[in-house]
PDB file of C-alpha atoms and ligand atoms in Angstrom:
ATOM      1  CA  SER J  10     -34.477 -64.558  54.530  1.00 91.00           C
ATOM      2  CA  THR J  11     -35.125 -64.070  58.986  1.00 95.00           C
ATOM      3  CA  VAL J  12     -32.283 -64.906  60.624  1.00 96.00           C
ATOM      4  CA  ILE J  13     -33.497 -64.654  64.021  1.00 97.00           C
ATOM      5  CA  ALA J  14     -37.518 -65.930  65.506  1.00 98.00           C
ATOM      6  CA  PHE J  15     -38.528 -64.578  68.753  1.00 98.00           C
ATOM      7  CA  ASP J  16     -41.583 -67.344  69.174  1.00 97.00           C
ATOM      8  CA  GLY J  17     -43.786 -66.775  71.673  1.00 98.00           C
ATOM      9  CA  ILE J  18     -40.971 -65.580  74.560  1.00 98.00           C
ATOM     10  CA  SER J  19     -41.826 -65.723  77.873  1.00 98.00           C
ATOM     11  CA  LYS J  20     -39.425 -65.569  81.532  1.00 98.00           C
ATOM     12  CA  THR J  21     -40.448 -65.701  84.746  1.00 98.00           C
ATOM     13  CA  TYR J  22     -37.422 -64.963  87.132  1.00 98.00           C
ATOM     14  CA  PRO J  23     -37.689 -67.742  89.858  1.00 97.00           C
ATOM     15  CA  ASN J  24     -38.750 -64.628  92.221  1.00 98.00           C
ATOM     16  CA  GLY J  25     -41.711 -63.862  90.572  1.00 97.00           C
ATOM     17  CA  THR J  26     -40.647 -61.248  88.197  1.00 98.00           C
ATOM     18  CA  VAL J  27     -42.140 -61.787  85.388  1.00 98.00           C
ATOM     19  CA  ALA J  28     -39.994 -59.393  82.409  1.00 98.00           C
ATOM     20  CA  LEU J  29     -40.849 -61.376  79.015  1.00 98.00           C
ATOM     21  CA  SER J  30     -44.879 -62.347  77.760  1.00 98.00           C
ATOM     22  CA  THR J  31     -45.410 -63.793  74.634  1.00 98.00           C
ATOM     23  CA  VAL J  32     -42.758 -61.810  72.931  1.00 98.00           C
ATOM     24  CA  SER J  33     -42.714 -63.373  68.720  1.00 98.00           C
ATOM     25  CA  PHE J  34     -40.072 -61.405  66.490  1.00 98.00           C
ATOM     26  CA  ASP J  35     -38.731 -61.969  63.718  1.00 97.00           C
ATOM     27  CA  ILE J  36     -34.960 -60.510  62.327  1.00 97.00           C
ATOM     28  CA  PRO J  37     -34.584 -60.180  58.670  1.00 95.00           C
ATOM     29  CA  LYS J  38     -30.131 -61.118  58.195  1.00 94.00           C
ATOM     30  CA  GLY J  39     -28.171 -58.614  57.449  1.00 94.00           C
ATOM     31  CA  THR J  40     -30.000 -56.309  58.997  1.00 96.00           C
ATOM     32  CA  ILE J  41     -29.143 -53.777  61.641  1.00 97.00           C
ATOM     33  CA  HIS J  42     -32.291 -54.392  64.318  1.00 98.00           C
ATOM     34  CA  ALA J  43     -32.854 -51.622  67.151  1.00 98.00           C
ATOM     35  CA  ILE J  44     -33.997 -53.139  71.385  1.00 98.00           C
ATOM     36  CA  CYS J  45     -36.053 -50.205  72.644  1.00 96.00           C
ATOM     37  CA  GLY J  46     -38.423 -49.513  75.609  1.00 95.00           C
ATOM     38  CA  GLU J  47     -38.027 -48.542  79.002  1.00 93.00           C
ATOM     39  CA  ASN J  48     -35.881 -49.483  82.184  1.00 93.00           C
ATOM     40  CA  GLY J  49     -37.114 -53.091  82.835  1.00 95.00           C
ATOM     41  CA  ALA J  50     -38.942 -53.717  79.933  1.00 97.00           C
ATOM     42  CA  GLY J  51     -37.531 -56.993  79.004  1.00 97.00           C
ATOM     43  CA  LYS J  52     -34.838 -56.275  76.612  1.00 97.00           C
ATOM     44  CA  SER J  53     -31.705 -57.482  77.993  1.00 96.00           C
ATOM     45  CA  THR J  54     -33.434 -60.465  79.555  1.00 97.00           C
ATOM     46  CA  LEU J  55     -34.561 -60.747  75.585  1.00 97.00           C
ATOM     47  CA  MET J  56     -30.759 -60.683  74.914  1.00 96.00           C
ATOM     48  CA  LYS J  57     -29.550 -62.058  77.461  1.00 95.00           C
ATOM     49  CA  ILE J  58     -31.912 -65.497  76.387  1.00 96.00           C
ATOM     50  CA  LEU J  59     -30.657 -65.154  72.552  1.00 96.00           C
ATOM     51  CA  PHE J  60     -26.926 -65.659  74.232  1.00 94.00           C
ATOM     52  CA  GLY J  61     -27.980 -68.062  76.574  1.00 93.00           C
ATOM     53  CA  LEU J  62     -27.258 -66.582  79.437  1.00 92.00           C
ATOM     54  CA  GLU J  63     -31.122 -67.327  80.710  1.00 94.00           C
ATOM     55  CA  ALA J  64     -33.375 -69.390  79.661  1.00 95.00           C
ATOM     56  CA  PRO J  65     -37.241 -68.661  78.725  1.00 96.00           C
ATOM     57  CA  SER J  66     -39.748 -69.806  80.718  1.00 97.00           C
ATOM     58  CA  ALA J  67     -41.617 -70.743  77.357  1.00 97.00           C
ATOM     59  CA  GLY J  68     -41.674 -69.913  73.835  1.00 97.00           C
ATOM     60  CA  ARG J  69     -38.667 -71.167  71.112  1.00 96.00           C
ATOM     61  CA  ILE J  70     -36.207 -69.426  68.986  1.00 96.00           C
ATOM     62  CA  LEU J  71     -35.800 -70.518  66.068  1.00 97.00           C
ATOM     63  CA  LEU J  72     -32.777 -69.639  63.645  1.00 97.00           C
ATOM     64  CA  ASP J  73     -32.938 -69.748  60.063  1.00 96.00           C
ATOM     65  CA  GLY J  74     -36.276 -71.144  60.486  1.00 95.00           C
ATOM     66  CA  ALA J  75     -34.717 -74.268  62.201  1.00 96.00           C
ATOM     67  CA  PRO J  76     -36.465 -74.369  66.183  1.00 95.00           C
ATOM     68  CA  VAL J  77     -32.179 -74.255  68.577  1.00 94.00           C
ATOM     69  CA  GLU J  78     -32.221 -75.083  71.891  1.00 90.00           C
ATOM     70  CA  ALA J  79     -32.257 -71.448  74.026  1.00 88.00           C
ATOM     71  CA  GLY J  80     -29.646 -72.031  77.227  1.00 84.00           C
ATOM     72  CA  ALA J  81     -28.231 -74.893  76.383  1.00 87.00           C
ATOM     73  CA  PRO J  82     -24.483 -75.191  77.147  1.00 86.00           C
ATOM     74  CA  GLY J  83     -22.847 -73.503  75.001  1.00 87.00           C
ATOM     75  CA  PHE J  84     -25.636 -72.022  73.076  1.00 91.00           C
ATOM     76  CA  ALA J  85     -23.577 -68.779  71.860  1.00 92.00           C
ATOM     77  CA  GLY J  86     -20.361 -70.497  70.732  1.00 89.00           C
ATOM     78  CA  THR J  87     -22.581 -73.350  69.203  1.00 91.00           C
ATOM     79  CA  HIS J  88     -24.484 -71.036  67.011  1.00 95.00           C
ATOM     80  CA  GLY J  89     -22.234 -68.153  66.384  1.00 95.00           C
ATOM     81  CA  ILE J  90     -24.009 -65.408  68.546  1.00 96.00           C
ATOM     82  CA  GLY J  91     -21.563 -62.812  69.991  1.00 95.00           C
ATOM     83  CA  MET J  92     -22.237 -60.183  73.054  1.00 95.00           C
ATOM     84  CA  VAL J  93     -20.741 -56.616  73.733  1.00 96.00           C
ATOM     85  CA  HIS J  94     -22.339 -56.452  77.259  1.00 92.00           C
ATOM     86  CA  GLN J  95     -22.891 -53.218  78.372  1.00 88.00           C
ATOM     87  CA  HIS J  96     -20.291 -53.388  81.527  1.00 88.00           C
ATOM     88  CA  PHE J  97     -18.246 -55.631  79.852  1.00 88.00           C
ATOM     89  CA  SER J  98     -17.271 -58.480  80.306  1.00 89.00           C
ATOM     90  CA  LEU J  99     -13.699 -57.746  80.610  1.00 94.00           C
ATOM     91  CA  ILE J 100     -10.736 -58.825  83.476  1.00 92.00           C
ATOM     92  CA  PRO J 101      -8.598 -55.596  84.215  1.00 93.00           C
ATOM     93  CA  ALA J 102      -5.944 -57.482  84.816  1.00 91.00           C
ATOM     94  CA  LEU J 103      -5.696 -59.724  82.545  1.00 91.00           C
ATOM     95  CA  THR J 104      -3.851 -58.312  78.764  1.00 93.00           C
ATOM     96  CA  VAL J 105      -6.309 -57.767  75.894  1.00 95.00           C
ATOM     97  CA  THR J 106      -4.414 -61.417  74.372  1.00 93.00           C
ATOM     98  CA  GLU J 107      -5.929 -62.875  77.529  1.00 90.00           C
ATOM     99  CA  ASN J 108      -9.234 -61.272  77.947  1.00 92.00           C
ATOM    100  CA  ILE J 109     -10.302 -62.170  74.221  1.00 91.00           C
ATOM    101  CA  ILE J 110      -8.516 -65.961  73.521  1.00 84.00           C
ATOM    102  CA  LEU J 111      -7.721 -67.205  76.742  1.00 71.00           C
ATOM    103  CA  GLY J 112     -10.843 -65.586  77.987  1.00 59.00           C
ATOM    104  CA  HIS J 113     -12.854 -67.854  76.779  1.00 59.00           C
ATOM    105  CA  GLU J 114     -14.280 -71.215  78.284  1.00 55.00           C
ATOM    106  CA  PRO J 115     -12.056 -74.057  76.236  1.00 56.00           C
ATOM    107  CA  ARG J 116     -13.212 -75.905  73.935  1.00 55.00           C
ATOM    108  CA  LYS J 117     -12.589 -79.553  75.227  1.00 50.00           C
ATOM    109  CA  GLY J 118      -9.635 -80.412  74.337  1.00 51.00           C
ATOM    110  CA  VAL J 119      -8.268 -77.453  72.389  1.00 57.00           C
ATOM    111  CA  LEU J 120      -5.251 -75.655  74.674  1.00 62.00           C
ATOM    112  CA  ILE J 121      -3.484 -72.772  72.511  1.00 71.00           C
ATOM    113  CA  ASP J 122      -0.269 -71.467  74.221  1.00 80.00           C
ATOM    114  CA  ARG J 123       0.514 -67.282  74.314  1.00 82.00           C
ATOM    115  CA  ALA J 124       2.304 -67.147  70.891  1.00 87.00           C
ATOM    116  CA  GLU J 125      -0.662 -69.211  69.374  1.00 86.00           C
ATOM    117  CA  ALA J 126      -3.649 -66.323  71.332  1.00 87.00           C
ATOM    118  CA  ARG J 127      -1.728 -63.483  69.865  1.00 91.00           C
ATOM    119  CA  ARG J 128      -1.148 -64.497  65.656  1.00 92.00           C
ATOM    120  CA  GLN J 129      -5.151 -65.248  66.378  1.00 91.00           C
ATOM    121  CA  VAL J 130      -6.045 -61.562  68.126  1.00 93.00           C
ATOM    122  CA  THR J 131      -3.242 -59.532  65.339  1.00 94.00           C
ATOM    123  CA  GLU J 132      -5.574 -61.217  62.741  1.00 93.00           C
ATOM    124  CA  LEU J 133      -8.625 -60.860  64.400  1.00 92.00           C
ATOM    125  CA  SER J 134      -7.940 -56.794  64.832  1.00 94.00           C
ATOM    126  CA  ALA J 135      -6.720 -57.314  61.059  1.00 93.00           C
ATOM    127  CA  ARG J 136      -9.349 -58.843  60.300  1.00 91.00           C
ATOM    128  CA  TYR J 137     -11.851 -56.616  61.978  1.00 92.00           C
ATOM    129  CA  ASP J 138      -9.947 -52.882  61.677  1.00 89.00           C
ATOM    130  CA  LEU J 139     -10.122 -52.855  64.785  1.00 91.00           C
ATOM    131  CA  LYS J 140      -6.068 -51.591  66.710  1.00 92.00           C
ATOM    132  CA  VAL J 141      -6.141 -53.465  69.650  1.00 94.00           C
ATOM    133  CA  GLU J 142      -2.596 -53.205  71.917  1.00 93.00           C
ATOM    134  CA  PRO J 143      -2.371 -57.549  71.815  1.00 94.00           C
ATOM    135  CA  ASP J 144       0.089 -56.780  75.416  1.00 94.00           C
ATOM    136  CA  ALA J 145      -1.933 -53.989  77.830  1.00 96.00           C
ATOM    137  CA  PRO J 146      -3.475 -54.451  80.456  1.00 96.00           C
ATOM    138  CA  VAL J 147      -6.670 -53.958  79.802  1.00 95.00           C
ATOM    139  CA  SER J 148      -7.242 -51.510  82.846  1.00 96.00           C
ATOM    140  CA  THR J 149      -3.896 -48.863  80.688  1.00 97.00           C
ATOM    141  CA  LEU J 150      -6.608 -48.823  78.120  1.00 96.00           C
ATOM    142  CA  SER J 151      -9.160 -45.460  77.878  1.00 95.00           C
ATOM    143  CA  VAL J 152     -12.696 -46.507  78.086  1.00 94.00           C
ATOM    144  CA  ALA J 153     -13.557 -46.639  74.096  1.00 94.00           C
ATOM    145  CA  ALA J 154     -10.655 -48.809  73.905  1.00 95.00           C
ATOM    146  CA  GLN J 155     -11.995 -51.558  76.366  1.00 96.00           C
ATOM    147  CA  GLN J 156     -14.768 -51.579  74.430  1.00 95.00           C
ATOM    148  CA  LYS J 157     -13.344 -52.573  70.967  1.00 95.00           C
ATOM    149  CA  VAL J 158     -11.841 -55.118  72.868  1.00 95.00           C
ATOM    150  CA  GLU J 159     -15.042 -56.637  74.445  1.00 95.00           C
ATOM    151  CA  ILE J 160     -16.746 -56.124  70.084  1.00 96.00           C
ATOM    152  CA  LEU J 161     -12.535 -57.889  68.907  1.00 95.00           C
ATOM    153  CA  LYS J 162     -13.784 -61.108  71.925  1.00 93.00           C
ATOM    154  CA  ALA J 163     -17.485 -60.968  70.744  1.00 94.00           C
ATOM    155  CA  LEU J 164     -16.272 -61.227  66.909  1.00 94.00           C
ATOM    156  CA  ALA J 165     -13.862 -64.668  68.196  1.00 90.00           C
ATOM    157  CA  ARG J 166     -16.210 -67.120  67.064  1.00 82.00           C
ATOM    158  CA  ASP J 167     -17.859 -67.198  63.518  1.00 87.00           C
ATOM    159  CA  THR J 168     -19.635 -64.766  64.933  1.00 94.00           C
ATOM    160  CA  ARG J 169     -22.432 -64.201  62.508  1.00 96.00           C
ATOM    161  CA  ILE J 170     -24.929 -62.430  65.259  1.00 97.00           C
ATOM    162  CA  LEU J 171     -23.503 -59.470  67.445  1.00 98.00           C
ATOM    163  CA  ILE J 172     -25.704 -58.026  70.355  1.00 98.00           C
ATOM    164  CA  LEU J 173     -24.751 -54.865  71.819  1.00 97.00           C
ATOM    165  CA  ASP J 174     -26.174 -53.792  75.179  1.00 95.00           C
ATOM    166  CA  GLU J 175     -26.436 -49.985  74.859  1.00 94.00           C
ATOM    167  CA  PRO J 176     -23.385 -49.177  73.207  1.00 95.00           C
ATOM    168  CA  THR J 177     -22.817 -46.011  73.198  1.00 94.00           C
ATOM    169  CA  ALA J 178     -22.998 -45.188  76.622  1.00 91.00           C
ATOM    170  CA  VAL J 179     -19.716 -45.056  77.120  1.00 89.00           C
ATOM    171  CA  LEU J 180     -18.538 -43.581  74.445  1.00 94.00           C
ATOM    172  CA  SER J 181     -17.876 -39.804  72.812  1.00 95.00           C
ATOM    173  CA  PRO J 182     -19.682 -38.298  70.110  1.00 95.00           C
ATOM    174  CA  PRO J 183     -16.676 -38.756  67.526  1.00 96.00           C
ATOM    175  CA  GLU J 184     -16.467 -42.994  69.395  1.00 95.00           C
ATOM    176  CA  ILE J 185     -20.167 -43.496  69.152  1.00 95.00           C
ATOM    177  CA  GLU J 186     -19.673 -42.129  65.296  1.00 95.00           C
ATOM    178  CA  GLU J 187     -17.034 -44.558  64.332  1.00 94.00           C
ATOM    179  CA  LEU J 188     -19.037 -47.285  66.369  1.00 95.00           C
ATOM    180  CA  PHE J 189     -21.324 -46.991  64.085  1.00 96.00           C
ATOM    181  CA  ASN J 190     -18.841 -47.248  60.809  1.00 95.00           C
ATOM    182  CA  ARG J 191     -17.546 -50.985  62.258  1.00 95.00           C
ATOM    183  CA  LEU J 192     -21.461 -51.334  62.610  1.00 96.00           C
ATOM    184  CA  ARG J 193     -22.602 -50.740  59.060  1.00 95.00           C
ATOM    185  CA  GLY J 194     -19.170 -52.027  58.376  1.00 95.00           C
ATOM    186  CA  LEU J 195     -19.985 -55.013  60.031  1.00 95.00           C
ATOM    187  CA  ARG J 196     -23.613 -55.936  58.804  1.00 96.00           C
ATOM    188  CA  ASP J 197     -22.661 -55.265  54.996  1.00 94.00           C
ATOM    189  CA  ALA J 198     -20.185 -57.818  54.587  1.00 94.00           C
ATOM    190  CA  GLY J 199     -23.766 -60.357  56.129  1.00 95.00           C
ATOM    191  CA  MET J 200     -23.785 -60.096  59.890  1.00 97.00           C
ATOM    192  CA  THR J 201     -26.838 -59.492  61.704  1.00 97.00           C
ATOM    193  CA  ILE J 202     -26.581 -57.086  64.612  1.00 98.00           C
ATOM    194  CA  LEU J 203     -28.963 -56.344  67.118  1.00 98.00           C
ATOM    195  CA  PHE J 204     -28.583 -53.632  69.825  1.00 96.00           C
ATOM    196  CA  ILE J 205     -30.368 -52.258  72.671  1.00 96.00           C
ATOM    197  CA  SER J 206     -30.446 -48.472  72.805  1.00 93.00           C
ATOM    198  CA  HIS J 207     -33.590 -46.242  74.289  1.00 86.00           C
ATOM    199  CA  LYS J 208     -32.050 -42.939  72.290  1.00 89.00           C
ATOM    200  CA  LEU J 209     -34.112 -42.376  68.764  1.00 88.00           C
ATOM    201  CA  ASN J 210     -32.127 -40.822  67.205  1.00 91.00           C
ATOM    202  CA  GLU J 211     -28.508 -43.364  67.365  1.00 93.00           C
ATOM    203  CA  VAL J 212     -31.670 -45.546  66.162  1.00 94.00           C
ATOM    204  CA  ARG J 213     -32.897 -43.823  63.618  1.00 93.00           C
ATOM    205  CA  ALA J 214     -29.355 -43.393  62.386  1.00 93.00           C
ATOM    206  CA  LEU J 215     -27.994 -47.034  62.486  1.00 95.00           C
ATOM    207  CA  ALA J 216     -30.897 -49.551  62.676  1.00 97.00           C
ATOM    208  CA  GLN J 217     -33.419 -50.444  59.864  1.00 96.00           C
ATOM    209  CA  ASN J 218     -36.020 -51.734  62.099  1.00 96.00           C
ATOM    210  CA  VAL J 219     -37.018 -51.172  65.892  1.00 97.00           C
ATOM    211  CA  THR J 220     -39.134 -53.802  67.631  1.00 97.00           C
ATOM    212  CA  VAL J 221     -40.021 -51.741  71.063  1.00 97.00           C
ATOM    213  CA  LEU J 222     -40.889 -53.329  73.983  1.00 97.00           C
ATOM    214  CA  ARG J 223     -43.371 -52.153  77.497  1.00 97.00           C
ATOM    215  CA  GLY J 224     -43.362 -53.843  80.508  1.00 97.00           C
ATOM    216  CA  GLY J 225     -42.174 -57.410  78.910  1.00 98.00           C
ATOM    217  CA  ARG J 226     -45.123 -57.198  76.610  1.00 98.00           C
ATOM    218  CA  LEU J 227     -44.417 -56.775  72.654  1.00 98.00           C
ATOM    219  CA  ALA J 228     -45.188 -53.249  71.931  1.00 97.00           C
ATOM    220  CA  GLY J 229     -44.455 -53.407  67.835  1.00 96.00           C
ATOM    221  CA  THR J 230     -41.550 -53.811  65.367  1.00 95.00           C
ATOM    222  CA  VAL J 231     -41.322 -50.965  62.849  1.00 92.00           C
ATOM    223  CA  ALA J 232     -38.966 -50.784  59.241  1.00 93.00           C
ATOM    224  CA  LEU J 233     -37.612 -46.883  60.770  1.00 89.00           C
ATOM    225  CA  LYS J 234     -38.523 -45.422  57.034  1.00 70.00           C
ATOM    226  CA  ASP J 235     -42.558 -45.249  59.123  1.00 54.00           C
ATOM    227  CA  VAL J 236     -41.419 -43.741  62.018  1.00 52.00           C
ATOM    228  CA  PRO J 237     -42.168 -39.608  61.520  1.00 53.00           C
ATOM    229  CA  ASP J 238     -39.328 -37.191  61.713  1.00 52.00           C
ATOM    230  CA  ASP J 239     -40.805 -35.388  64.490  1.00 46.00           C
ATOM    231  CA  LYS J 240     -40.449 -38.734  66.783  1.00 42.00           C
TER     232      LYS J 240
HETATM  233  P1  ADP E  22     -34.382 -53.831  80.462  1.00 57.08           P
HETATM  234  O1  ADP E  22     -33.135 -54.078  79.938  1.00 57.08           O
HETATM  235  O2  ADP E  22     -35.894 -53.447  79.744  1.00 57.08           O
HETATM  236  O3  ADP E  22     -34.045 -52.716  81.843  1.00 57.08           O
HETATM  237  P2  ADP E  22     -34.544 -56.709  82.061  1.00 57.08           P
HETATM  238  O4  ADP E  22     -34.796 -57.618  81.328  1.00 57.08           O
HETATM  239  O5  ADP E  22     -33.268 -55.868  82.502  1.00 57.08           O
HETATM  240  O6  ADP E  22     -34.993 -54.801  81.837  1.00 57.08           O
HETATM  241  O7  ADP E  22     -35.552 -56.343  83.533  1.00 57.08           O
HETATM  242  C1  ADP E  22     -36.818 -56.831  83.552  1.00 57.08           C
HETATM  243  C2  ADP E  22     -38.150 -57.469  84.830  1.00 57.08           C
HETATM  244  O8  ADP E  22     -36.952 -58.523  85.043  1.00 57.08           O
HETATM  245  C3  ADP E  22     -37.608 -55.711  85.405  1.00 57.08           C
HETATM  246  O9  ADP E  22     -38.290 -55.640  86.344  1.00 57.08           O
HETATM  247  C4  ADP E  22     -36.227 -55.975  85.946  1.00 57.08           C
HETATM  248  O10 ADP E  22     -36.199 -55.527  87.334  1.00 57.08           O
HETATM  249  C5  ADP E  22     -36.130 -57.969  86.775  1.00 57.08           C
HETATM  250  N1  ADP E  22     -34.858 -58.584  86.327  1.00 57.08           N
HETATM  251  C6  ADP E  22     -34.083 -58.531  85.344  1.00 57.08           C
HETATM  252  N2  ADP E  22     -32.788 -59.683  85.793  1.00 57.08           N
HETATM  253  C7  ADP E  22     -33.240 -60.326  86.769  1.00 57.08           C
HETATM  254  C8  ADP E  22     -32.901 -60.697  87.356  1.00 57.08           C
HETATM  255  N3  ADP E  22     -32.108 -61.376  87.728  1.00 57.08           N
HETATM  256  N4  ADP E  22     -33.807 -61.903  88.448  1.00 57.08           N
HETATM  257  C9  ADP E  22     -35.055 -61.230  88.579  1.00 57.08           C
HETATM  258  N5  ADP E  22     -35.404 -59.420  88.170  1.00 57.08           N
HETATM  259  C10 ADP E  22     -34.613 -59.843  87.330  1.00 57.08           C
HETATM  260  P1  ADP E  23     -27.095 -54.360  82.786  1.00 57.08           P
HETATM  261  O1  ADP E  23     -27.188 -53.180  83.091  1.00 57.08           O
HETATM  262  O2  ADP E  23     -25.962 -55.045  81.996  1.00 57.08           O
HETATM  263  O3  ADP E  23     -28.350 -54.588  82.150  1.00 57.08           O
HETATM  264  P2  ADP E  23     -28.905 -54.421  85.246  1.00 57.08           P
HETATM  265  O4  ADP E  23     -27.158 -53.736  86.311  1.00 57.08           O
HETATM  266  O5  ADP E  23     -29.820 -54.683  84.526  1.00 57.08           O
HETATM  267  O6  ADP E  23     -26.840 -54.330  83.805  1.00 57.08           O
HETATM  268  O7  ADP E  23     -28.230 -55.878  85.989  1.00 57.08           O
HETATM  269  C1  ADP E  23     -26.651 -56.345  86.822  1.00 57.08           C
HETATM  270  C2  ADP E  23     -27.319 -57.987  87.138  1.00 57.08           C
HETATM  271  O8  ADP E  23     -28.403 -58.077  87.986  1.00 57.08           O
HETATM  272  C3  ADP E  23     -27.618 -58.889  85.613  1.00 57.08           C
HETATM  273  O9  ADP E  23     -26.971 -59.896  86.167  1.00 57.08           O
HETATM  274  C4  ADP E  23     -29.372 -58.961  86.315  1.00 57.08           C
HETATM  275  O10 ADP E  23     -29.543 -59.890  85.301  1.00 57.08           O
HETATM  276  C5  ADP E  23     -29.121 -58.637  87.390  1.00 57.08           C
HETATM  277  N1  ADP E  23     -30.928 -58.016  87.954  1.00 57.08           N
HETATM  278  C6  ADP E  23     -31.425 -57.106  87.071  1.00 57.08           C
HETATM  279  N2  ADP E  23     -32.039 -56.484  87.668  1.00 57.08           N
HETATM  280  C7  ADP E  23     -32.539 -57.231  88.880  1.00 57.08           C
HETATM  281  C8  ADP E  23     -33.926 -57.488  89.727  1.00 57.08           C
HETATM  282  N3  ADP E  23     -34.804 -57.080  89.102  1.00 57.08           N
HETATM  283  N4  ADP E  23     -33.393 -58.794  90.965  1.00 57.08           N
HETATM  284  C9  ADP E  23     -32.545 -59.586  90.657  1.00 57.08           C
HETATM  285  N5  ADP E  23     -31.673 -59.290  89.830  1.00 57.08           N
HETATM  286  C10 ADP E  23     -31.389 -58.071  89.263  1.00 57.08           C
END
């Protein structure tokens, strides 16, 4: 079934840049879906809209067939959408626990103490088999370890849709393989995963479907078995 439907999404930034023009495509539940295209094609803008960081200028997003108010405050948390940012969203001076739990916008009336936050991180870390050191300052971690923290942060709120913006850019080949196995495991557990990439070998290794954007327009969406081997 379709979990995410982009329906005629357009985005013009306040400075007049047209980043997206009437982009429509569907993402089936429990699949890994790649978003490809040259620099400036509109990939990040589309993912920011899905994550609620930008409002579309026109068009709708449907989740499980129902239109949702894209750009509304708290949109990502409300709909269980997590994002692994390309340059990470972690605060280096804070610990892993502080970044994952305390760094989230406090929900209304909910304050949790450090011991409870640490317990939640340990539980998340076990559930997703992502080893992190709860008390380590993020600044002391390797880039790959920081990405694990970023991923746990993205998974911390009943996440069912996970977005990753060029997640392999900072990783070595073995780290990429580990990440891909992790993402396959999340997909097999029912999560829907979108990732931005411009490396076809990675897209081929991981994704079931790929959507290509060109100059803010949809160039096409294809199932990967339809991509010829020599491309
Ligand atoms: P991609 O992720 O494919 O590189 P982007 O979505 O980042 O593409 O950018 C699409 C277009 O929108 C580009 O021309 C980019 O310069 C422009 N753009 C992105 N963010 C902004 C912004 N905040 N303000 C104005 N223009 C932007
Ligand atoms: P990322 O690498 O995470 O895609 P970028 O490095 O492309 O982010 O952009 C950094 C920030 O600058 C983003 O918030 C983006 O929206 C903004 N931005 C990107 N392109 C433009 C642009 N042409 N004009 C104004 N802001 C932009």
